[in-house]
């Protein structure tokens, strides 16, 4: 058994919380291992004035960390699962998915006003096209503004940029101690989360059998099944989908239920479906749900992503 493990992580407060969380899980199983956390800056951290879709999409927060992992300068990488592209670089695998946090989106309102009671023309900030599309579909009278930056930055911008409220992941708010800031949480069937939202993934080299063995001891199987079915859903649209996509899977009593959605960025078109299957078929269920949505009208949205 190796004596030291090197974790690669982004340097934001939330990313370091996640790296520390994985460190604590490993230490609980392997108290003799010394664990170091190495901070790595990604293009998503450096470029804050451009939409993510323009600087690499999902890969914007993982590419540099994966390159460091492939160079053997770290032993594992910790990511928010929703930031990890469905196609991994050759030689890398997801070694573990920690027990998932609450995947819902949350509203933080300057005046404590709930979403349904926001005034006509209210200014709502979000970093996500998926949230934007669903917000506009529910409330086309609202103005949605792009809001980049870490959780702390977005909460600060709520107070300084003339916004009425912002929408962001509940998991990040709770992990950083901002639970009291939350005005309300959206049910997953009202604002469908991003695939993998709320889950922490641990990536490692496919040939590092010792690390894979260590990570198998901290993997939470129901969480892994749920997020991999959501990723299979995303793969059904080509994996690097440039239109708003939401998906949430839940595992209960050997069954998996998946809600999926694809939308136009302006929220005018939304195609939503759900499926329930045996948990053994979690990947094929995600892919089948994508096919159902494409057949139901999703192909029209995919063919005109800027609409």
Coordinates of C-alpha atoms in Angstrom, one line a residue:
X1 CA 0.0 0.0 0.0
X2 CA 1.4 3.4 -1.0
X3 CA 2.1 5.9 1.7
X4 CA 1.0 9.1 -0.1
X5 CA -1.8 10.0 -2.4
X6 CA -1.8 13.3 -4.4
X7 CA -5.2 14.8 -5.1
X8 CA -5.6 17.3 -7.9
X9 CA -8.3 20.0 -7.5
X10 CA -9.4 23.4 -8.7
X11 CA -8.6 26.1 -6.2
X12 CA -12.1 27.5 -5.5
X13 CA -13.5 27.2 -2.0
X14 CA -16.1 24.7 -3.2
X15 CA -13.6 22.6 -5.2
X16 CA -11.3 22.5 -2.1
X17 CA -14.2 21.5 0.1
X18 CA -14.9 18.6 -2.3
X19 CA -11.2 17.5 -2.3
X20 CA -11.2 17.6 1.5
X21 CA -14.4 15.6 1.5
X22 CA -12.7 12.8 -0.6
X23 CA -9.6 13.0 1.5
X24 CA -11.7 12.4 4.7
X25 CA -13.4 9.4 3.0
X26 CA -10.1 7.9 2.0
X27 CA -8.6 8.5 5.5
X28 CA -11.5 6.9 7.2
X29 CA -10.8 3.7 5.2
X30 CA -7.0 4.0 5.0
X31 CA -5.7 6.0 8.0
X32 CA -2.1 5.2 7.2
X33 CA -2.1 7.1 3.9
X34 CA -0.9 10.7 3.8
X35 CA -3.0 12.7 1.4
X36 CA -1.8 15.9 -0.3
X37 CA -4.1 18.3 -2.2
X38 CA -2.6 20.1 -5.2
X39 CA -4.4 23.1 -6.6
X40 CA -4.6 23.4 -10.4
X41 CA -6.0 26.3 -12.3
X42 CA -8.3 25.6 -15.2
X43 CA -9.4 27.7 -18.2
X44 CA -12.8 27.9 -16.6
X45 CA -11.2 29.6 -13.6
X46 CA -9.1 32.0 -15.6
X47 CA -11.7 33.2 -18.2
X48 CA -14.7 34.6 -16.3
X49 CA -16.1 37.1 -18.9
X50 CA -17.1 34.5 -21.6
X51 CA -19.9 31.9 -21.5
X52 CA -18.7 28.4 -20.7
X53 CA -19.9 27.1 -24.1
X54 CA -17.4 29.4 -25.8
X55 CA -14.3 28.1 -23.8
X56 CA -14.8 24.4 -23.9
X57 CA -18.1 23.8 -22.2
X58 CA -18.0 21.0 -19.6
X59 CA -14.3 20.4 -20.2
X60 CA -13.4 24.0 -19.1
X61 CA -13.1 22.9 -15.5
X62 CA -11.3 19.6 -15.9
X63 CA -8.9 19.6 -18.8
X64 CA -5.8 20.9 -17.1
X65 CA -6.4 18.6 -14.1
X66 CA -6.7 15.6 -16.4
X67 CA -3.5 16.5 -18.2
X68 CA -1.7 16.7 -14.8
X69 CA -3.1 13.3 -13.9
X70 CA -2.0 11.8 -17.2
X71 CA 1.5 13.2 -16.6
X72 CA 1.5 11.3 -13.2
X73 CA 2.0 14.5 -11.3
X74 CA -1.1 13.6 -9.2
X75 CA -2.7 10.3 -8.4
X76 CA -6.4 11.2 -8.6
X77 CA -8.5 14.2 -9.5
X78 CA -11.7 15.4 -7.8
X79 CA -14.4 17.0 -9.8
X80 CA -18.0 18.1 -9.6
X81 CA -19.5 15.3 -11.7
X82 CA -21.6 17.7 -13.7
X83 CA -18.4 19.3 -15.0
X84 CA -17.0 16.0 -16.4
X85 CA -17.5 15.4 -20.1
X86 CA -19.1 12.1 -21.0
X87 CA -16.0 11.1 -23.0
X88 CA -12.9 10.8 -20.9
X89 CA -9.3 11.1 -22.2
X90 CA -7.8 7.7 -23.1
X91 CA -6.2 6.2 -20.0
X92 CA -8.5 7.8 -17.5
X93 CA -11.6 6.4 -15.7
X94 CA -14.0 7.5 -13.0
X95 CA -12.8 5.4 -10.0
X96 CA -15.5 6.4 -7.5
X97 CA -18.6 8.5 -7.1
X98 CA -19.1 9.7 -3.5
X99 CA -22.6 9.6 -1.9
X100 CA -24.6 12.2 -3.7
X101 CA -25.7 15.5 -2.1
X102 CA -29.1 17.0 -2.8
X103 CA -29.1 17.6 -6.6
X104 CA -31.7 20.4 -6.7
X105 CA -31.3 24.0 -7.8
X106 CA -32.0 26.8 -5.3
X107 CA -33.2 30.3 -5.6
X108 CA -31.5 33.0 -3.5
X109 CA -33.6 36.2 -3.6
X110 CA -32.5 39.6 -2.4
X111 CA -35.8 40.3 -0.8
X112 CA -36.6 36.8 0.2
X113 CA -39.3 36.7 -2.5
X114 CA -40.1 33.2 -3.9
X115 CA -39.9 32.4 -7.6
X116 CA -43.6 32.5 -8.3
X117 CA -43.9 35.9 -6.6
X118 CA -41.1 37.6 -8.3
X119 CA -42.4 40.7 -10.1
X120 CA -42.9 40.9 -13.8
X121 CA -39.5 41.8 -15.4
X122 CA -37.5 40.7 -12.4
X123 CA -33.8 40.2 -13.1
X124 CA -32.5 36.7 -12.4
X125 CA -28.9 35.7 -12.7
X126 CA -27.6 32.2 -13.5
X127 CA -24.5 30.6 -15.0
X128 CA -26.4 27.9 -16.8
X129 CA -28.3 27.8 -20.1
X130 CA -30.2 24.8 -18.7
X131 CA -31.5 26.9 -15.8
X132 CA -32.1 29.9 -18.1
X133 CA -34.3 27.9 -20.5
X134 CA -36.4 26.3 -17.8
X135 CA -36.8 29.6 -15.9
X136 CA -38.0 31.3 -19.1
X137 CA -40.3 28.5 -19.9
X138 CA -42.0 28.8 -16.6
X139 CA -41.9 32.6 -16.4
X140 CA -41.3 34.2 -19.8
X141 CA -41.9 37.6 -18.2
X142 CA -38.6 37.3 -16.3
X143 CA -35.2 38.7 -17.5
X144 CA -32.3 36.2 -17.2
X145 CA -28.7 37.4 -17.1
X146 CA -25.5 35.3 -17.4
X147 CA -23.7 35.1 -14.1
X148 CA -20.2 33.5 -14.0
X149 CA -17.9 33.1 -11.0
X150 CA -17.7 30.9 -7.9
X151 CA -20.5 30.6 -5.4
X152 CA -19.2 33.5 -3.2
X153 CA -18.8 35.7 -6.3
X154 CA -22.3 35.0 -7.5
X155 CA -23.8 35.8 -4.1
X156 CA -21.9 39.1 -4.0
X157 CA -23.1 39.9 -7.5
X158 CA -26.7 39.5 -6.4
X159 CA -26.2 42.5 -4.1
X160 CA -24.0 44.6 -6.5
X161 CA -25.4 44.1 -10.0
X162 CA -29.0 45.1 -9.7
X163 CA -30.4 41.5 -9.6
X164 CA -33.5 40.4 -7.8
X165 CA -32.4 36.8 -7.4
X166 CA -30.0 34.2 -8.6
X167 CA -30.3 30.4 -9.2
X168 CA -27.5 28.0 -8.4
X169 CA -26.9 24.5 -7.2
X170 CA -28.2 23.7 -3.7
X171 CA -25.2 21.4 -3.0
X172 CA -22.7 24.2 -3.4
X173 CA -24.6 26.5 -1.1
X174 CA -24.9 24.0 1.6
X175 CA -21.3 22.7 1.4
X176 CA -20.0 26.3 1.8
X177 CA -22.4 27.1 4.7
X178 CA -24.9 29.3 2.8
X179 CA -28.0 27.3 3.7
X180 CA -29.5 30.3 5.4
X181 CA -29.3 32.3 2.1
X182 CA -31.6 30.0 0.3
X183 CA -35.1 31.4 -0.4
X184 CA -36.5 28.1 -1.8
X185 CA -35.5 24.9 -3.6
X186 CA -36.9 23.8 -6.9
X187 CA -38.3 20.2 -7.1
X188 CA -36.4 18.1 -9.6
X189 CA -39.5 17.8 -11.8
X190 CA -39.9 21.6 -11.9
X191 CA -36.3 22.6 -12.6
X192 CA -34.6 19.5 -13.9
X193 CA -31.0 19.4 -12.6
X194 CA -27.9 19.0 -14.7
X195 CA -26.7 15.4 -15.3
X196 CA -24.4 14.6 -12.3
X197 CA -25.4 17.6 -10.2
X198 CA -24.7 17.2 -6.5
X199 CA -22.2 14.3 -7.0
X200 CA -18.5 14.4 -6.5
X201 CA -16.5 12.2 -9.0
X202 CA -12.9 10.9 -8.5
X203 CA -10.9 10.3 -11.6
X204 CA -7.8 8.2 -11.8
X205 CA -5.5 6.4 -14.3
X206 CA -7.0 3.2 -15.7
X207 CA -3.8 1.3 -15.2
X208 CA -3.4 2.4 -11.5
X209 CA -4.9 -0.7 -10.0
X210 CA -3.8 0.3 -6.4
X211 CA -5.7 3.6 -6.6
X212 CA -8.7 2.0 -8.2
X213 CA -8.8 -0.5 -5.3
X214 CA -8.6 2.3 -2.8
X215 CA -11.4 4.3 -4.5
X216 CA -13.6 1.2 -4.7
X217 CA -13.9 1.5 -0.9
X218 CA -15.4 5.0 -1.0
X219 CA -17.7 4.5 -4.0
X220 CA -21.4 4.9 -3.3
X221 CA -23.0 2.5 -5.7
X222 CA -26.6 4.0 -5.9
X223 CA -25.1 7.4 -6.6
X224 CA -22.8 6.0 -9.2
X225 CA -25.7 4.2 -10.9
X226 CA -27.8 7.3 -10.9
X227 CA -25.2 9.7 -12.3
X228 CA -24.0 7.2 -14.9
X229 CA -27.6 6.8 -16.2
X230 CA -27.8 10.6 -16.5
X231 CA -24.5 10.6 -18.4
X232 CA -25.9 7.9 -20.7
X233 CA -28.9 10.2 -21.3
X234 CA -26.5 13.0 -22.3
X235 CA -24.5 10.6 -24.5
X236 CA -27.8 10.0 -26.3
X237 CA -27.6 13.6 -27.7
X238 CA -23.9 13.2 -28.7
X239 CA -22.3 13.8 -25.3
X240 CA -21.2 17.4 -26.0
X241 CA -24.7 18.8 -26.3
X242 CA -24.8 22.5 -26.9
X243 CA -28.5 23.0 -26.0
X244 CA -30.0 23.1 -22.5
X245 CA -30.3 19.5 -21.2
X246 CA -31.5 18.4 -17.8
X247 CA -31.7 14.9 -16.3
X248 CA -32.2 13.4 -12.8
X249 CA -32.2 9.7 -11.9
X250 CA -33.2 8.2 -8.6
X251 CA -32.7 4.6 -7.4
X252 CA -35.3 2.9 -5.2
X253 CA -36.0 -0.8 -4.5
X254 CA -34.0 -2.1 -7.5
X255 CA -35.7 0.3 -9.8
X256 CA -34.4 3.5 -11.5
X257 CA -36.6 6.4 -12.5
X258 CA -35.1 9.0 -14.8
X259 CA -36.6 12.4 -15.8
X260 CA -35.1 14.1 -18.8
X261 CA -35.5 17.4 -20.6
X262 CA -34.1 19.2 -23.6
X263 CA -35.0 22.9 -24.4
X264 CA -34.4 25.8 -26.6
X265 CA -32.2 28.5 -24.9
X266 CA -35.2 30.9 -24.9
X267 CA -37.4 28.4 -23.2
X268 CA -40.1 28.4 -25.8
X269 CA -39.6 24.8 -26.7
X270 CA -39.2 22.2 -24.0
X271 CA -39.4 18.4 -24.5
X272 CA -39.7 16.4 -21.3
X273 CA -40.1 12.7 -20.7
X274 CA -39.4 10.1 -18.0
X275 CA -38.7 6.4 -17.8
X276 CA -38.6 3.7 -15.2
X277 CA -36.6 0.5 -15.5
X278 CA -34.8 -2.2 -13.6
X279 CA -31.7 -0.8 -12.0
X280 CA -29.6 -3.3 -13.9
X281 CA -30.5 -1.5 -17.1
X282 CA -29.5 1.9 -15.9
X283 CA -27.3 2.8 -18.9
X284 CA -29.7 1.6 -21.5
X285 CA -32.6 3.3 -19.7
X286 CA -30.7 6.7 -20.0
X287 CA -30.1 6.1 -23.7
X288 CA -33.7 5.0 -24.3
X289 CA -35.0 8.2 -22.6
X290 CA -32.8 10.3 -24.9
X291 CA -34.3 8.5 -27.9
X292 CA -37.8 9.1 -26.7
X293 CA -37.1 12.8 -26.3
X294 CA -35.5 13.0 -29.7
X295 CA -38.5 11.3 -31.3
X296 CA -40.9 13.5 -29.4
X297 CA -39.5 16.7 -30.9
X298 CA -36.0 17.0 -29.4
X299 CA -34.4 16.5 -32.8
X300 CA -35.9 19.9 -33.9
X301 CA -34.2 21.6 -31.0
X302 CA -30.9 19.8 -31.6
X303 CA -30.9 20.9 -35.3
X304 CA -31.3 24.5 -34.3
X305 CA -29.3 25.0 -31.0
X306 CA -29.2 28.8 -31.2
X307 CA -33.0 29.2 -31.4

